[in-house]
PDB file of C-alpha atoms in Angstrom:
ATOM      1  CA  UNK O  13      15.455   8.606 -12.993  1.00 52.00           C
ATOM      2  CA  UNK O  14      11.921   6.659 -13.400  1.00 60.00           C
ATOM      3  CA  UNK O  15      10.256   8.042 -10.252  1.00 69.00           C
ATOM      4  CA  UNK O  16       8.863  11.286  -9.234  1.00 72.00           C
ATOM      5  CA  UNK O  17       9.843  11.207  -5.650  1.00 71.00           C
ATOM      6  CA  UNK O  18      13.351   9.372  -6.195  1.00 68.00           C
ATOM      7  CA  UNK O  19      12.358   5.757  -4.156  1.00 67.00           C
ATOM      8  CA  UNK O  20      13.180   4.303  -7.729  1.00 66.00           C
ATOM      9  CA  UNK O  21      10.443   1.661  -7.002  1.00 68.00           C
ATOM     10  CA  UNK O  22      10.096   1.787 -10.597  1.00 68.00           C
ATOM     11  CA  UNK O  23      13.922   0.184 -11.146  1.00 70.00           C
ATOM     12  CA  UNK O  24      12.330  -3.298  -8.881  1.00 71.00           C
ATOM     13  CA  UNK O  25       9.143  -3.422 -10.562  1.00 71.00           C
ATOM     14  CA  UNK O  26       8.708  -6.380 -12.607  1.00 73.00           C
ATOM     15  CA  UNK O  27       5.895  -4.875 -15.172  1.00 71.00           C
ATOM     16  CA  UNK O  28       8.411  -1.389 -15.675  1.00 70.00           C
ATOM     17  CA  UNK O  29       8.342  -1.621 -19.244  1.00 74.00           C
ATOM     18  CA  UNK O  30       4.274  -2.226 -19.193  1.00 72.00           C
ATOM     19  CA  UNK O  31       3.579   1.631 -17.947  1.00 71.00           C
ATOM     20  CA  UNK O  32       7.591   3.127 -18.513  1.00 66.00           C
ATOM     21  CA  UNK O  33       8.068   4.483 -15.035  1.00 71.00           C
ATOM     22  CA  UNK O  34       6.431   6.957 -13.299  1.00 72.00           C
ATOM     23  CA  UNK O  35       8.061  10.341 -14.444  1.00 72.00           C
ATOM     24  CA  UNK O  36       7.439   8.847 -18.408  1.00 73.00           C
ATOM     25  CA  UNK O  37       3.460   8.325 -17.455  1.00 73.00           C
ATOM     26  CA  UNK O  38       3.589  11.629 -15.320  1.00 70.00           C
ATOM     27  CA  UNK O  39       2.926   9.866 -11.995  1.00 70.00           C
ATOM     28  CA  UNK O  40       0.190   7.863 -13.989  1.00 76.00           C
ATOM     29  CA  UNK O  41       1.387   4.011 -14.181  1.00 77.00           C
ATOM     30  CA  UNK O  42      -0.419   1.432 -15.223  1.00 77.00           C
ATOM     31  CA  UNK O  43      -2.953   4.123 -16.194  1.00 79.00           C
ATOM     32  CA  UNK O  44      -3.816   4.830 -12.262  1.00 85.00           C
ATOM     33  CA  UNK O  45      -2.333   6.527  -9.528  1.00 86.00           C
ATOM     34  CA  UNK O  46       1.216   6.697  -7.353  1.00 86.00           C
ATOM     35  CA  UNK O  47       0.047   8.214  -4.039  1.00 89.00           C
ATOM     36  CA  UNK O  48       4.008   9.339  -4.032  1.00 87.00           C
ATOM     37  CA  UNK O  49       3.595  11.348  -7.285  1.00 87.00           C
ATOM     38  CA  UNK O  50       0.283  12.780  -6.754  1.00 89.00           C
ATOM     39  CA  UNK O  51       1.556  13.921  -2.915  1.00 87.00           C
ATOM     40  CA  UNK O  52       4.541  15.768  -4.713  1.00 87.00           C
ATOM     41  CA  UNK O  53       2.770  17.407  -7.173  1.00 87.00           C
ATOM     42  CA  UNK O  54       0.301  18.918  -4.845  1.00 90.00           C
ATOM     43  CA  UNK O  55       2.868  20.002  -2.127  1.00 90.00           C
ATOM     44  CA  UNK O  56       6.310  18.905  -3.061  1.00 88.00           C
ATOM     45  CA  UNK O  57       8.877  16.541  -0.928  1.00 89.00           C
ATOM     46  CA  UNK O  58       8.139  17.785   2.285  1.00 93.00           C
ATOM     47  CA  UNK O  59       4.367  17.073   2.144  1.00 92.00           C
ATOM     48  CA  UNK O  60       5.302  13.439   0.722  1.00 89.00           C
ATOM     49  CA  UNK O  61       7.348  13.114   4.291  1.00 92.00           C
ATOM     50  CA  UNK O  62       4.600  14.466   6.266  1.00 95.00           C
ATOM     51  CA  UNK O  63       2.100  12.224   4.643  1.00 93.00           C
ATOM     52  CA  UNK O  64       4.253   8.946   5.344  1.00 95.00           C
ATOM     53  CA  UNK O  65       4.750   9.859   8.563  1.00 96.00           C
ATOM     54  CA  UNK O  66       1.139  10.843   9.493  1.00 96.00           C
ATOM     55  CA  UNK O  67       0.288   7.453   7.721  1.00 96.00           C
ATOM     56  CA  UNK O  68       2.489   5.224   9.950  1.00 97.00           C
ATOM     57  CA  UNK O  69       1.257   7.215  13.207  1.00 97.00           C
ATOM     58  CA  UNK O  70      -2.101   6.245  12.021  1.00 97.00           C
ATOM     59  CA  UNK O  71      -1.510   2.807  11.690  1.00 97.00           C
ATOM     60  CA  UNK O  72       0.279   2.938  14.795  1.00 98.00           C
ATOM     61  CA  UNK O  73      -2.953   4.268  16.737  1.00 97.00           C
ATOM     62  CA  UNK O  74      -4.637   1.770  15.843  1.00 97.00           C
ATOM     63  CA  UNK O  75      -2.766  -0.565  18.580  1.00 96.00           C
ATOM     64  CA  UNK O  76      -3.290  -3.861  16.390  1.00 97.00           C
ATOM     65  CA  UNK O  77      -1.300  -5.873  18.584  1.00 95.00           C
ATOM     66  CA  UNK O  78       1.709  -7.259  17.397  1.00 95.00           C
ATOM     67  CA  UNK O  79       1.946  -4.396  14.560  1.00 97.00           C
ATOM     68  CA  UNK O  80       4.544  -1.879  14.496  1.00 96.00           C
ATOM     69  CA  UNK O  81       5.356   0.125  11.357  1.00 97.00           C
ATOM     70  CA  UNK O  82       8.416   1.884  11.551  1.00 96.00           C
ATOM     71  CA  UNK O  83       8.951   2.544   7.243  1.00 96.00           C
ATOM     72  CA  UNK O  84       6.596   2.599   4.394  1.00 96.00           C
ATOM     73  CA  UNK O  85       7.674   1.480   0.738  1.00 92.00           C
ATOM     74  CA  UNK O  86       5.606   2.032  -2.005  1.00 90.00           C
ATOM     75  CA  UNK O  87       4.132  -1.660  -3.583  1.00 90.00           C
ATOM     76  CA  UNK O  88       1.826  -2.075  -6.851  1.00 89.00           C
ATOM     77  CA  UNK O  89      -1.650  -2.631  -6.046  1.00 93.00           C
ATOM     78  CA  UNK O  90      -1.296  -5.860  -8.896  1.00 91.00           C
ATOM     79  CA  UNK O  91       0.966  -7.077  -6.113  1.00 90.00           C
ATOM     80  CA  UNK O  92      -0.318  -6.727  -2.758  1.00 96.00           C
ATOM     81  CA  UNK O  93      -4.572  -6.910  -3.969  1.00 96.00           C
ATOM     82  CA  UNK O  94      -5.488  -9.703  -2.434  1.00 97.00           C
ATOM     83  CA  UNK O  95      -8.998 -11.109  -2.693  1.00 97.00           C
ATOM     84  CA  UNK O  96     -10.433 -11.527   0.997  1.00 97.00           C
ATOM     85  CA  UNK O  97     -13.607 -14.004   2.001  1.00 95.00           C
ATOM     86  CA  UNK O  98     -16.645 -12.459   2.825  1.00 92.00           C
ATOM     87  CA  UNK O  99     -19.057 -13.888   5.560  1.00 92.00           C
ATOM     88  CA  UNK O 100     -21.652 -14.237   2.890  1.00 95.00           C
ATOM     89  CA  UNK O 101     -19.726 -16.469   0.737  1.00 93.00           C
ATOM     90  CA  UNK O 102     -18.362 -13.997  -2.064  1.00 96.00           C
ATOM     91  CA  UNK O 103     -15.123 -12.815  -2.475  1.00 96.00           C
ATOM     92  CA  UNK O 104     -13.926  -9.202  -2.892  1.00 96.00           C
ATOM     93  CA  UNK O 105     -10.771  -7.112  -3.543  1.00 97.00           C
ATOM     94  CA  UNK O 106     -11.036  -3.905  -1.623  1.00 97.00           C
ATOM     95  CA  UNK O 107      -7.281  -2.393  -3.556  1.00 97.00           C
ATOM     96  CA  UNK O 108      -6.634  -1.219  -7.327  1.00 95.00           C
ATOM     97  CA  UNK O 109      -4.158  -3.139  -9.454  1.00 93.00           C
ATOM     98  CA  UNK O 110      -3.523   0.316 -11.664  1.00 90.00           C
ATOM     99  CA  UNK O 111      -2.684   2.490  -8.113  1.00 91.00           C
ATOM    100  CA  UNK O 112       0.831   2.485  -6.087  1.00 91.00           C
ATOM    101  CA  UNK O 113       0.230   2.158  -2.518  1.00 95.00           C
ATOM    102  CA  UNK O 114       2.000   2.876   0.321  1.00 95.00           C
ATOM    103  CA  UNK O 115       2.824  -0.226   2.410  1.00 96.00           C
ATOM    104  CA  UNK O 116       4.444  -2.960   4.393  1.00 97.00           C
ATOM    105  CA  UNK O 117       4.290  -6.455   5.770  1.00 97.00           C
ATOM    106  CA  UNK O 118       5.090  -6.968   9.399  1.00 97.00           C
ATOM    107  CA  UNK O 119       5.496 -10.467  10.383  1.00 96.00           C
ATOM    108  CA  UNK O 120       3.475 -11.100  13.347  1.00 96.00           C
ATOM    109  CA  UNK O 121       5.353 -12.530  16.547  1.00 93.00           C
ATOM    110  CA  UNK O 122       4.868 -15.935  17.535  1.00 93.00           C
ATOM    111  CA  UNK O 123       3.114 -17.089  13.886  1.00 95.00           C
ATOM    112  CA  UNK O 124       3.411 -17.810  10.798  1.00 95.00           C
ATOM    113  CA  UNK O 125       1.441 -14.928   9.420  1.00 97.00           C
ATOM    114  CA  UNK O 126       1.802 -11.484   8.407  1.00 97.00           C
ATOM    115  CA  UNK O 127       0.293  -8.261   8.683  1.00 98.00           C
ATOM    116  CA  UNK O 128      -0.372  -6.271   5.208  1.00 98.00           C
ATOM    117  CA  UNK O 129      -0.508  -2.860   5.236  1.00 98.00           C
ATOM    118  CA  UNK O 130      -1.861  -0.617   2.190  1.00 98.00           C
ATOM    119  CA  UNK O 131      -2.928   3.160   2.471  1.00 97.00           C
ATOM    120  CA  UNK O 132      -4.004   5.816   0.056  1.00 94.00           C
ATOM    121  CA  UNK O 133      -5.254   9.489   0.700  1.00 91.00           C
ATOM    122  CA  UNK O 134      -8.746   8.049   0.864  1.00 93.00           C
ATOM    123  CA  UNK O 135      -8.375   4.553   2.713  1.00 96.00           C
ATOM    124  CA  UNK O 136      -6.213   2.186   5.126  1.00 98.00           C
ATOM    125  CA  UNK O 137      -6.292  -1.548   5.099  1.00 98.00           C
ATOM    126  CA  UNK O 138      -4.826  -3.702   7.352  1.00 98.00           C
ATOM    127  CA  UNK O 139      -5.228  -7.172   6.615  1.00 98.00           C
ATOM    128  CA  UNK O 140      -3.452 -10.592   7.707  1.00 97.00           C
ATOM    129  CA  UNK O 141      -2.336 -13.347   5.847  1.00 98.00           C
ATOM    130  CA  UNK O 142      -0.169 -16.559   5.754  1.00 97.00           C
ATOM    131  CA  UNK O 143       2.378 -17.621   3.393  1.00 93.00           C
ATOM    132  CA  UNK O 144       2.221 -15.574  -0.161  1.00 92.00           C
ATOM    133  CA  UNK O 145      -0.910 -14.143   0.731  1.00 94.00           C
ATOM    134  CA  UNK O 146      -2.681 -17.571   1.664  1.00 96.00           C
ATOM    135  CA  UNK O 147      -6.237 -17.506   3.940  1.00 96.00           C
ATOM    136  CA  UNK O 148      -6.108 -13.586   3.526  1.00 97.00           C
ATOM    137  CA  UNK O 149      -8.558 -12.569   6.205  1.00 97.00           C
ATOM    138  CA  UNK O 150      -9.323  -7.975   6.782  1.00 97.00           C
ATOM    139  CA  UNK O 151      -8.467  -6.951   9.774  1.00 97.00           C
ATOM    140  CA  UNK O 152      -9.110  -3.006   9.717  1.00 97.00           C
ATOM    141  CA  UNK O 153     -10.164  -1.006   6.107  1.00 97.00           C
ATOM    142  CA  UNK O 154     -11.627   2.305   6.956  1.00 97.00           C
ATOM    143  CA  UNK O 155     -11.834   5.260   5.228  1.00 96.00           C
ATOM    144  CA  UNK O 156      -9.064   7.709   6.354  1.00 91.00           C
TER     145      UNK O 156
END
């Protein structure tokens, strides 16, 4: 076993033997953060449920339409950090490559776009995007 909380994320990552897996860096790869790992250690399996759950009703709330999350995996941040367009010209990346996040893409109905999803203890970003992460444009990132 690589993984703290058993999703084995760790066995589909393509950078594994860059950080070793999370239970070899104790829930540290990459030299950041796994929300999973840091969730488990502070209040076990049961918390790490709660947490995913209370995540998706969150996102949920938010009544984006078109966006329903039913499951939550856990994605590199080196993956899924987009840089997004600013109204002022400049371009910014709001994620950590070095973290684990949870997340998901939901395509959206009727277009050839997605929804991105990332959340940490601290923040939730929805975003939307079209094919590999093309025109990446935020569409919600507050602080949770």
């Amino acid at each position: 076993m690589l993984s703290i909380c058993g999703a084995e994320c760790c066995d589909e990552c393509n950078r594994r033997d860059d950080c070793g897996g999370c239970v070899k860096s104790d829930g540290h790869p990459f030299g950041g953060t796994c929300i999973a790992a840091e969730c488990i250690k502070r209040g076990g399996f049961e918390a790490f449920k709660k947490m995913k759950e209370t995540l998706m009703e969150e996102i949920n709330a938010l009544e984006i339409q078109g966006l329903q999350v039913n499951d939550l995996d856990l994605l590199n941040g080196f993956y899924i950090n987009l840089e997004y367009p600013l109204t002022n010209g400049q371009s910014v990346k709001l994620l950590e490559d070095n973290r684990v996040y949870w997340g998901n893409q939901i395509e959206i109905p009727g277009s050839n776009r997605c929804y991105g999803i990332a959340a940490d203890d601290k923040y939730l970003l929805v975003c939307e995007y079209g094919c590999n992460g093309s025109e990446p444009q935020i569409v919600v990132y507050k602080r949770r």
